[in-house]
Amino acid sequence: MTAAVIERLRNAFDPAIFEEPSGIEVDGCEIIGQLSPRDVESLCQVLALLNEQQIPVLIRGGGTRIGLGNCPDEVQVLLSTRSLSGVRRFEPDDGVVEVSAGTPLEEVRKAVLAKGWELPIDAGGSRATVGGAIACAAYGPRCLGFGPVRRNVLGLEVVNAAGTLTRCGGRVVKNVTGFDLAKIYTGSLGTLGVISGAWLRLQPKPRAIEVRVAEFSQTDQALAGGIRVSRRSSARACVLLSPEVARRVGLEHSLAASWILLAEFAGEASECRHDAAWLETEMGANRPSVSSGDDALAMIDAVRDSLVAGPEVAGVRVRIAALGTKLESCIRPLTKAGARMTVDPGLGLVFAEQAAGSGPGEVSAFIEVARTAAQTASGTLVLESVPSEFKRGIDVFGDELGPELALMRKLKEEFDPKRLLNPGRFVGGI
Ligand SMILES: Cc1cc2nc3c(=O)[nH]c(=O)nc-3n(C[C@H](O)[C@H](O)[C@H](O)COP(=O)(O)OP(=O)(O)OC[C@H]3O[C@@H](n4cnc5c(N)ncnc54)[C@H](O)[C@@H]3O)c2cc1C
């Protein structure tokens, strides 16, 4: 099978598009070839040929989270968007940017910031691309202020599994007629089409930024404080970090601290200063006492980037979504199990990791604790990072799938009937 696939790809594509990498494995699938179409036209040709020859592919953006999702069905070829890169059109007067999907978010952030705009898509990792962030519907701590990814995607250019170029939405919200397909592609983990370009809504760069840190020794007080901070009008990020995570992102704290609260206020100067002063009084914010302006952005940036599982994460990282009022019952068993945590009380999210070097028994036990913690808080659990051997036979998106699964399966059948795009990756093995 492998030799036959290589032969077919070698015959079909020139070496500038098809490479044979060695020793790459994704969730137990040995990768024998990578296709890197040089532009959208070439992407259409590549997909049409793969469709004709029935060769399935894993789509790769920056590769920061290529292992996310359920174990893929037998796949040996990567389809990389690395050459589909660059800002196509930036309209500073309207706050809209059109970009190719393989463009690193960092590049778009810099380009728009120079004209007073911010890209309100908060995925972490310096290599993460626009396409990857949209495919994962990725969010970071600034989701509190930015809103979810789907809100900031105005339109998409997508090449379907048969190799046909399609467009949905456009550069203004008003262009959306009929079904808003961009919402369907956002978060579908590359299972419905290959995103090749996007029109994104921007937000004006805030006039002021104030960052404050507070410490808590009790979980209930930390959560109550975090929820109150999240409700302040200028709060655009507010997270509680367990001590190990705080140290990893460069925040010092006292030995007595169980939770370190980090809040970013952004907007008009008077409003931010008012909210920051409120926090200092109400929470006894102490360290560092004040951090303002552009330099202060680095603190939440570091938390955002730490949410992309790096080598320091042993291989297990879970995300639990629960009601803010039920977070305490979720956190308690995870703390007991020694989890390192980032908690977003305003969004009701808990990200919990297991320390490096855990054996198979410990990994299973940790997953079980996380599952029970999610149930106790009537929340949902996603295993975001877990060694492949633990993924087999389970659904990383949770086992209690609702009636919407049948609808999602139908969508997959319509969009990708031969199961060629990220097959098996998504909810219910879609
Ligand atoms: C369920 C889930 C929750 C996450 N939560 C967070 C979070 O809270 N915070 C955070 O910072 N990060 C989170 N991530 C990870 C974050 O989304 C990724 O780090 C980043 O967005 C991936 O960008 P990338 O270019 O490196 O994509 P890759 O790692 O290369 O690919 C990621 C996924 O997107 C698909 N994909 C990539 N490009 C395209 C494209 N052009 N068209 C179609 N599909 C494509 C890939 O096949 C793969 O399935 C989450 C991801 C998932 C799936």
Coordinates of C-alpha atoms and ligand atoms in Angstrom, one line a residue:
M1 CA 0.0 0.0 0.0
T2 CA 2.7 2.5 1.0
A3 CA 4.9 1.9 -2.1
A4 CA 1.9 2.2 -4.3
V5 CA 0.8 5.5 -2.7
I6 CA 4.3 6.9 -3.1
E7 CA 4.5 5.8 -6.7
R8 CA 1.1 7.5 -7.5
L9 CA 2.1 10.7 -5.7
R10 CA 5.5 10.8 -7.4
N11 CA 4.0 10.4 -10.8
A12 CA 1.4 13.0 -10.2
F13 CA 3.3 15.9 -8.5
D14 CA 6.7 17.5 -9.1
P15 CA 9.2 17.5 -6.2
A16 CA 8.4 21.2 -5.3
I17 CA 5.0 20.0 -4.2
F18 CA 5.6 16.4 -3.0
E19 CA 8.3 15.5 -0.5
E20 CA 9.0 12.3 1.3
P21 CA 9.7 13.1 4.9
S22 CA 11.1 10.3 7.0
G23 CA 10.3 9.3 10.6
I24 CA 7.2 11.4 11.1
E25 CA 4.3 9.8 12.9
V26 CA 1.0 11.3 13.8
D27 CA -1.1 9.4 16.3
G28 CA 0.3 6.1 15.1
C29 CA 0.0 6.9 11.4
E30 CA 3.4 6.8 9.7
I31 CA 3.7 9.7 7.3
I32 CA 5.3 8.9 4.0
G33 CA 4.7 12.1 2.1
Q34 CA 3.8 15.7 2.4
L35 CA 2.1 17.8 -0.3
S36 CA 2.6 21.6 -0.2
P37 CA 0.5 23.2 -2.9
R38 CA 2.1 26.6 -3.9
D39 CA -1.1 28.5 -4.3
V40 CA -4.9 28.1 -4.2
E41 CA -5.1 26.9 -7.8
S42 CA -2.5 24.2 -7.1
L43 CA -4.4 23.3 -3.9
C44 CA -7.5 22.7 -6.1
Q45 CA -5.5 20.5 -8.5
V46 CA -3.9 18.5 -5.6
L47 CA -7.3 17.8 -4.0
A48 CA -8.9 16.9 -7.3
L49 CA -6.2 14.3 -7.9
L50 CA -6.3 12.9 -4.3
N51 CA -10.1 12.6 -4.8
E52 CA -9.7 10.8 -8.0
Q53 CA -7.1 8.4 -6.6
Q54 CA -8.9 8.2 -3.2
I55 CA -5.9 9.1 -1.1
P56 CA -6.8 10.5 2.3
V57 CA -4.8 13.3 3.9
L58 CA -4.2 15.0 7.2
I59 CA -4.2 18.8 6.8
R60 CA -1.3 20.7 8.4
G61 CA -1.1 24.4 9.2
G62 CA 1.6 25.4 11.6
G63 CA 1.6 21.9 13.1
T64 CA 1.3 23.2 16.7
R65 CA -1.6 20.9 17.4
I66 CA -1.6 18.3 14.6
G67 CA -2.3 15.6 17.1
L68 CA -5.6 17.1 18.3
G69 CA -8.7 15.0 17.9
N70 CA -9.5 11.3 17.8
C71 CA -7.0 8.9 16.2
P72 CA -7.3 9.3 12.4
D73 CA -8.2 6.5 10.1
E74 CA -5.3 5.1 8.2
V75 CA -3.6 8.2 6.7
Q76 CA -0.1 8.4 5.3
V77 CA 0.0 11.8 3.6
L78 CA 0.1 15.4 5.0
L79 CA -1.3 18.3 3.1
S80 CA 0.5 21.4 4.2
T81 CA -0.8 25.0 3.9
R82 CA 2.7 26.5 4.4
S83 CA 2.9 28.0 0.9
L84 CA -0.5 29.6 1.1
S85 CA 0.7 32.4 3.2
G86 CA 0.4 36.2 3.3
V87 CA -1.9 39.1 3.9
R88 CA -3.9 39.5 0.7
R89 CA -5.8 42.7 1.4
F90 CA -5.9 45.0 4.5
E91 CA -8.5 47.7 4.7
P92 CA -7.6 49.8 7.7
D93 CA -10.6 52.2 7.2
D94 CA -13.0 49.3 7.6
G95 CA -11.1 47.1 10.1
V96 CA -11.2 44.1 7.8
V97 CA -8.3 41.9 6.6
E98 CA -8.2 39.1 4.0
V99 CA -5.4 36.5 4.5
S100 CA -4.3 33.2 3.1
A101 CA -4.9 30.4 5.5
G102 CA -1.3 29.3 6.1
T103 CA -0.3 32.8 7.4
P104 CA 0.9 32.6 11.0
L105 CA -1.4 34.6 13.3
E106 CA 1.6 36.4 14.6
E107 CA 2.3 37.9 11.1
V108 CA -1.3 39.1 10.8
R109 CA -1.2 40.5 14.4
K110 CA 1.9 42.6 13.5
A111 CA 0.6 43.8 10.2
V112 CA -2.7 45.1 11.5
L113 CA -1.3 46.5 14.8
A114 CA 0.9 48.9 12.7
K115 CA -2.3 50.6 11.6
G116 CA -4.0 50.6 15.0
W117 CA -6.0 47.4 14.8
E118 CA -5.9 44.1 16.8
L119 CA -6.6 40.6 15.4
P120 CA -9.2 39.2 17.8
I121 CA -8.2 35.5 17.4
D122 CA -6.4 34.3 20.4
A123 CA -4.9 30.9 19.5
G124 CA -1.5 30.2 21.1
G125 CA 1.9 29.2 19.7
S126 CA 4.1 31.3 17.5
R127 CA 3.6 29.0 14.4
A128 CA -0.2 28.7 14.7
T129 CA -1.9 29.7 11.4
V130 CA -5.1 31.4 10.5
G131 CA -6.5 28.2 9.0
G132 CA -5.5 26.1 12.0
A133 CA -7.0 28.5 14.5
I134 CA -10.3 28.6 12.5
A135 CA -10.4 24.8 12.0
C136 CA -9.9 24.3 15.7
A137 CA -12.1 27.3 16.7
A138 CA -9.2 28.0 19.1
Y139 CA -9.5 30.5 21.9
G140 CA -7.2 31.8 24.6
P141 CA -7.7 33.9 27.7
R142 CA -8.7 37.0 25.7
C143 CA -11.8 35.2 24.4
L144 CA -13.6 37.0 27.3
G145 CA -13.1 40.3 25.4
F146 CA -12.5 39.1 21.8
G147 CA -15.5 36.7 21.7
P148 CA -15.4 33.3 20.0
V149 CA -13.5 32.7 16.7
R150 CA -16.8 32.4 14.7
R151 CA -17.8 35.9 15.6
N152 CA -14.6 37.3 14.0
V153 CA -14.7 35.2 10.8
L154 CA -16.6 37.2 8.2
G155 CA -16.0 34.9 5.3
L156 CA -14.1 31.9 4.1
E157 CA -12.5 30.6 1.0
V158 CA -12.6 26.8 1.1
V159 CA -11.5 24.1 -1.3
N160 CA -13.7 21.1 -1.0
A161 CA -12.7 17.4 -1.1
A162 CA -13.4 17.2 -4.8
G163 CA -11.0 20.2 -5.4
T164 CA -13.6 22.9 -6.1
L165 CA -12.9 26.4 -4.9
T166 CA -15.9 27.8 -2.9
R167 CA -16.5 31.0 -1.0
C168 CA -18.9 31.8 1.8
G169 CA -19.6 35.1 3.6
G170 CA -17.4 38.0 2.5
R171 CA -15.6 41.1 3.7
V172 CA -18.7 42.5 5.4
V173 CA -21.3 40.8 7.5
K174 CA -24.1 42.0 5.2
N175 CA -22.8 39.8 2.4
V176 CA -24.0 36.7 4.2
T177 CA -27.1 35.4 2.4
G178 CA -28.5 31.9 2.8
F179 CA -26.7 29.6 5.2
D180 CA -23.8 31.0 7.0
L181 CA -21.4 28.3 6.0
A182 CA -18.4 30.0 7.7
K183 CA -19.9 29.0 11.0
I184 CA -20.0 25.3 10.0
Y185 CA -16.4 25.3 8.9
T186 CA -15.2 27.1 12.0
G187 CA -14.3 24.3 14.6
S188 CA -14.9 21.4 12.2
L189 CA -11.3 20.4 12.6
G190 CA -10.5 20.2 8.9
T191 CA -13.1 17.5 8.2
L192 CA -15.3 19.4 5.8
G193 CA -12.8 21.2 3.5
V194 CA -9.4 22.9 3.3
I195 CA -9.6 26.5 4.3
S196 CA -7.4 28.5 1.9
G197 CA -8.3 32.0 2.9
A198 CA -10.3 34.1 5.3
W199 CA -11.8 37.6 5.8
L200 CA -11.5 38.6 9.4
R201 CA -13.0 41.3 11.5
L202 CA -10.5 43.4 13.4
Q203 CA -10.9 45.3 16.7
P204 CA -9.4 48.8 17.3
K205 CA -6.3 48.7 19.4
P206 CA -7.3 49.7 22.9
R207 CA -6.2 53.1 24.1
A208 CA -5.0 51.7 27.4
I209 CA -4.0 48.3 28.9
E210 CA -3.7 47.6 32.6
V211 CA -2.6 44.3 34.1
R212 CA -2.9 43.3 37.7
V213 CA -2.0 40.2 39.7
A214 CA -3.5 39.0 43.0
E215 CA -2.9 35.9 45.1
F216 CA -5.3 33.6 47.0
S217 CA -4.7 30.8 49.4
Q218 CA -8.3 29.5 49.2
T219 CA -9.9 28.1 46.0
D220 CA -13.4 29.4 46.8
Q221 CA -12.2 32.9 47.3
A222 CA -10.0 32.7 44.2
L223 CA -13.0 31.6 42.1
A224 CA -15.4 34.2 43.6
G225 CA -12.8 36.9 43.0
G226 CA -12.1 35.7 39.4
I227 CA -15.9 35.8 38.5
R228 CA -16.2 39.3 39.9
V229 CA -13.1 40.5 38.0
S230 CA -14.4 38.9 34.8
R231 CA -17.6 41.0 35.1
R232 CA -15.8 44.4 35.1
S233 CA -16.6 46.2 31.9
S234 CA -13.0 46.6 30.7
A235 CA -11.8 43.0 31.7
R236 CA -10.8 41.3 28.5
A237 CA -8.9 38.4 30.2
C238 CA -8.9 37.0 33.7
V239 CA -7.3 33.7 34.6
L240 CA -6.4 31.8 37.8
L241 CA -3.2 29.9 37.6
S242 CA -2.0 27.2 39.8
P243 CA 1.5 27.9 41.2
E244 CA 3.5 25.7 38.7
V245 CA 1.7 27.3 35.7
A246 CA 2.3 30.8 37.2
R247 CA 6.0 30.0 37.4
R248 CA 6.1 28.6 33.9
V249 CA 4.7 31.9 32.5
G250 CA 7.2 33.9 34.5
L251 CA 5.0 35.1 37.4
E252 CA 6.5 35.0 40.9
H253 CA 4.3 34.4 43.9
S254 CA 4.5 33.9 47.6
L255 CA 4.8 30.4 49.1
A256 CA 1.3 30.7 50.6
A257 CA -0.4 31.2 47.3
S258 CA -2.6 28.4 45.9
W259 CA -3.9 30.5 43.0
I260 CA -2.5 33.5 41.2
L261 CA -5.1 35.7 39.5
L262 CA -4.0 37.5 36.4
A263 CA -6.3 40.2 34.9
E264 CA -6.0 42.3 31.8
F265 CA -8.1 45.4 31.5
A266 CA -8.3 47.0 28.0
G267 CA -10.2 50.0 26.6
E268 CA -10.5 53.7 27.4
A269 CA -7.8 54.8 29.9
S270 CA -10.2 56.1 32.6
E271 CA -12.2 52.9 32.5
C272 CA -9.2 50.6 32.7
R273 CA -7.6 52.6 35.5
H274 CA -10.8 52.6 37.4
D275 CA -11.2 48.8 37.1
A276 CA -7.5 48.2 38.0
A277 CA -7.8 50.4 41.1
W278 CA -11.0 48.5 42.0
L279 CA -9.1 45.2 41.8
E280 CA -6.2 46.6 44.0
T281 CA -8.7 47.6 46.7
E282 CA -11.0 44.6 46.6
M283 CA -8.5 41.8 46.0
G284 CA -5.4 43.3 47.6
A285 CA -3.5 43.0 44.4
N286 CA 0.1 42.9 45.3
R287 CA 2.6 41.5 42.7
P288 CA 3.6 43.0 40.4
S289 CA 1.7 46.0 41.6
V290 CA 1.3 47.7 38.3
S291 CA 1.9 46.8 34.7
S292 CA 0.6 49.1 32.0
G293 CA 0.7 49.7 28.2
D294 CA 2.0 47.5 25.4
D295 CA 4.6 45.7 27.6
A296 CA 1.9 44.4 29.9
L297 CA 0.4 42.4 26.9
A298 CA 3.2 39.9 27.3
M299 CA 1.8 38.5 30.5
I300 CA -1.5 37.2 29.0
D301 CA 0.4 36.3 25.8
A302 CA 2.5 33.9 27.9
V303 CA -0.6 32.3 29.4
R304 CA -2.2 32.0 25.9
D305 CA 1.0 30.3 24.5
S306 CA 1.2 28.0 27.5
L307 CA -2.3 26.6 26.6
V308 CA -0.7 25.0 23.5
A309 CA 0.7 21.7 25.0
G310 CA 4.5 22.1 24.9
P311 CA 7.2 19.5 25.8
E312 CA 6.7 20.3 29.5
V313 CA 3.2 18.7 29.3
A314 CA 3.6 14.9 29.8
G315 CA 1.1 14.2 27.2
V316 CA -2.2 14.7 29.0
R317 CA -4.1 18.0 29.0
V318 CA -7.8 18.2 29.4
R319 CA -10.3 21.0 29.0
I320 CA -13.5 21.1 31.0
A321 CA -16.3 23.5 30.3
A322 CA -18.6 24.0 33.3
L323 CA -20.9 26.6 34.9
G324 CA -18.9 29.2 36.8
T325 CA -20.9 28.3 39.9
K326 CA -19.8 24.7 39.7
L327 CA -16.1 25.2 39.1
E328 CA -15.1 24.5 42.6
S329 CA -16.5 21.0 42.6
C330 CA -14.6 20.4 39.4
I331 CA -11.3 21.8 40.6
R332 CA -11.2 20.0 44.0
P333 CA -10.4 16.4 42.7
L334 CA -8.0 17.8 40.1
T335 CA -6.0 19.6 42.7
K336 CA -5.9 16.4 44.8
A337 CA -4.6 14.6 41.7
G338 CA -1.7 17.1 41.5
A339 CA -3.0 18.8 38.2
R340 CA -1.4 22.0 37.0
M341 CA -4.3 24.3 36.1
T342 CA -5.3 27.4 34.2
V343 CA -8.9 28.4 35.1
D344 CA -11.0 30.9 33.2
P345 CA -13.8 31.7 35.7
G346 CA -15.6 34.1 33.4
L347 CA -15.9 31.5 30.6
G348 CA -16.2 28.6 32.9
L349 CA -13.2 26.7 31.6
V350 CA -10.6 24.5 33.4
F351 CA -7.4 23.5 31.6
A352 CA -5.7 20.7 33.6
E353 CA -2.4 19.0 32.9
Q354 CA -0.6 16.1 34.4
A355 CA 3.0 16.6 35.4
A356 CA 5.7 15.2 33.0
G357 CA 7.0 11.6 33.3
S358 CA 3.8 9.8 34.3
G359 CA 3.5 6.1 33.7
P360 CA 0.6 4.4 31.9
G361 CA -1.3 3.7 35.1
E362 CA -1.0 7.3 36.2
V363 CA -2.2 8.6 32.8
S364 CA -5.3 6.3 33.0
A365 CA -6.0 7.4 36.6
F366 CA -5.7 11.1 35.7
I367 CA -8.1 10.8 32.8
E368 CA -10.6 9.1 35.1
V369 CA -10.2 11.8 37.7
A370 CA -10.8 14.5 35.0
R371 CA -13.9 12.6 33.7
T372 CA -15.4 12.4 37.2
A373 CA -14.5 16.1 37.8
A374 CA -16.4 17.1 34.7
Q375 CA -19.4 15.0 35.6
T376 CA -19.5 16.4 39.2
A377 CA -19.7 19.9 37.7
S378 CA -22.2 18.9 35.0
G379 CA -19.6 20.0 32.5
T380 CA -18.1 18.6 29.3
L381 CA -14.6 17.1 29.0
V382 CA -12.3 17.2 26.0
L383 CA -9.0 15.4 26.0
E384 CA -6.9 17.9 24.2
S385 CA -3.6 16.2 24.4
V386 CA -3.2 12.5 25.2
P387 CA -0.8 9.8 24.1
S388 CA -2.1 7.9 21.0
E389 CA -2.2 4.6 22.9
F390 CA -4.8 6.1 25.3
K391 CA -6.9 7.5 22.5
R392 CA -7.7 4.3 20.8
G393 CA -11.2 3.1 21.5
I394 CA -12.4 6.3 23.1
D395 CA -13.8 9.6 21.9
V396 CA -11.6 12.5 23.1
F397 CA -14.6 14.8 22.7
G398 CA -16.5 12.8 25.3
D399 CA -18.7 9.7 25.1
E400 CA -22.1 11.3 25.6
L401 CA -22.8 12.5 22.1
G402 CA -26.2 14.2 21.5
P403 CA -28.7 13.9 18.6
E404 CA -26.7 16.5 16.7
L405 CA -24.1 13.8 15.9
A406 CA -26.4 12.3 13.2
L407 CA -26.6 15.8 11.6
M408 CA -22.9 16.1 11.7
R409 CA -22.4 12.7 10.1
K410 CA -24.8 13.8 7.3
L411 CA -22.7 17.0 6.8
K412 CA -19.5 14.9 6.5
E413 CA -21.2 12.6 3.9
E414 CA -22.3 15.7 1.8
F415 CA -19.0 17.6 2.1
D416 CA -16.5 14.7 2.0
P417 CA -18.3 11.5 0.9
K418 CA -15.0 9.6 0.3
R419 CA -13.7 10.5 3.8
L420 CA -10.5 12.0 2.5
L421 CA -10.0 15.0 4.8
N422 CA -8.8 14.4 8.3
P423 CA -10.9 11.1 8.4
G424 CA -11.8 10.0 11.9
R425 CA -10.4 13.0 13.7
F426 CA -13.6 14.8 14.8
V427 CA -16.5 14.1 17.2
G428 CA -17.8 10.5 17.0
G429 CA -15.0 9.5 14.6
I430 CA -16.3 11.8 11.8
Ligands
LIG1 C1 -10.8 21.1 20.7 C2 -9.6 22.1 20.7 C3 -9.4 23.0 21.7 C4 -8.3 23.9 21.7 N1 -8.2 24.8 22.7 C5 -7.2 25.7 22.6 C6 -7.1 26.7 23.6 O1 -7.9 26.8 24.5 N2 -6.1 27.6 23.5 C7 -5.2 27.5 22.5 O2 -4.3 28.3 22.5 N3 -5.2 26.6 21.6 C8 -6.2 25.7 21.6 N4 -6.3 24.7 20.7 C9 -5.1 24.6 19.8 C10 -5.0 25.7 18.8 O3 -6.2 25.7 18.1 C11 -3.9 25.4 17.8 O4 -2.7 25.6 18.5 C12 -3.8 26.3 16.6 O5 -5.0 26.9 16.3 C13 -3.5 25.3 15.5 O6 -2.9 26.1 14.4 P1 -1.9 25.3 13.4 O7 -1.7 26.2 12.2 O8 -0.6 25.0 14.2 O9 -2.7 24.1 13.0 P2 -2.2 22.6 13.0 O10 -1.7 22.1 14.3 O11 -1.3 22.3 11.8 O12 -3.6 21.9 12.7 C14 -4.6 21.9 13.7 C15 -5.9 21.3 13.1 O13 -6.5 22.2 12.1 C16 -6.5 21.5 10.8 N5 -6.1 22.5 9.8 C17 -5.0 23.3 9.8 N6 -5.0 24.1 8.8 C18 -6.2 23.9 8.1 C19 -6.8 24.5 7.0 N7 -6.2 25.5 6.3 N8 -8.0 24.0 6.6 C20 -8.7 23.0 7.3 N9 -8.1 22.4 8.4 C21 -6.9 22.9 8.8 C22 -5.5 20.4 10.9 O14 -5.8 19.3 10.1 C23 -5.7 19.9 12.4 O15 -6.8 19.1 12.6 C24 -7.4 23.9 20.6 C25 -7.6 23.0 19.6 C26 -8.7 22.1 19.6 C27 -9.0 21.2 18.5

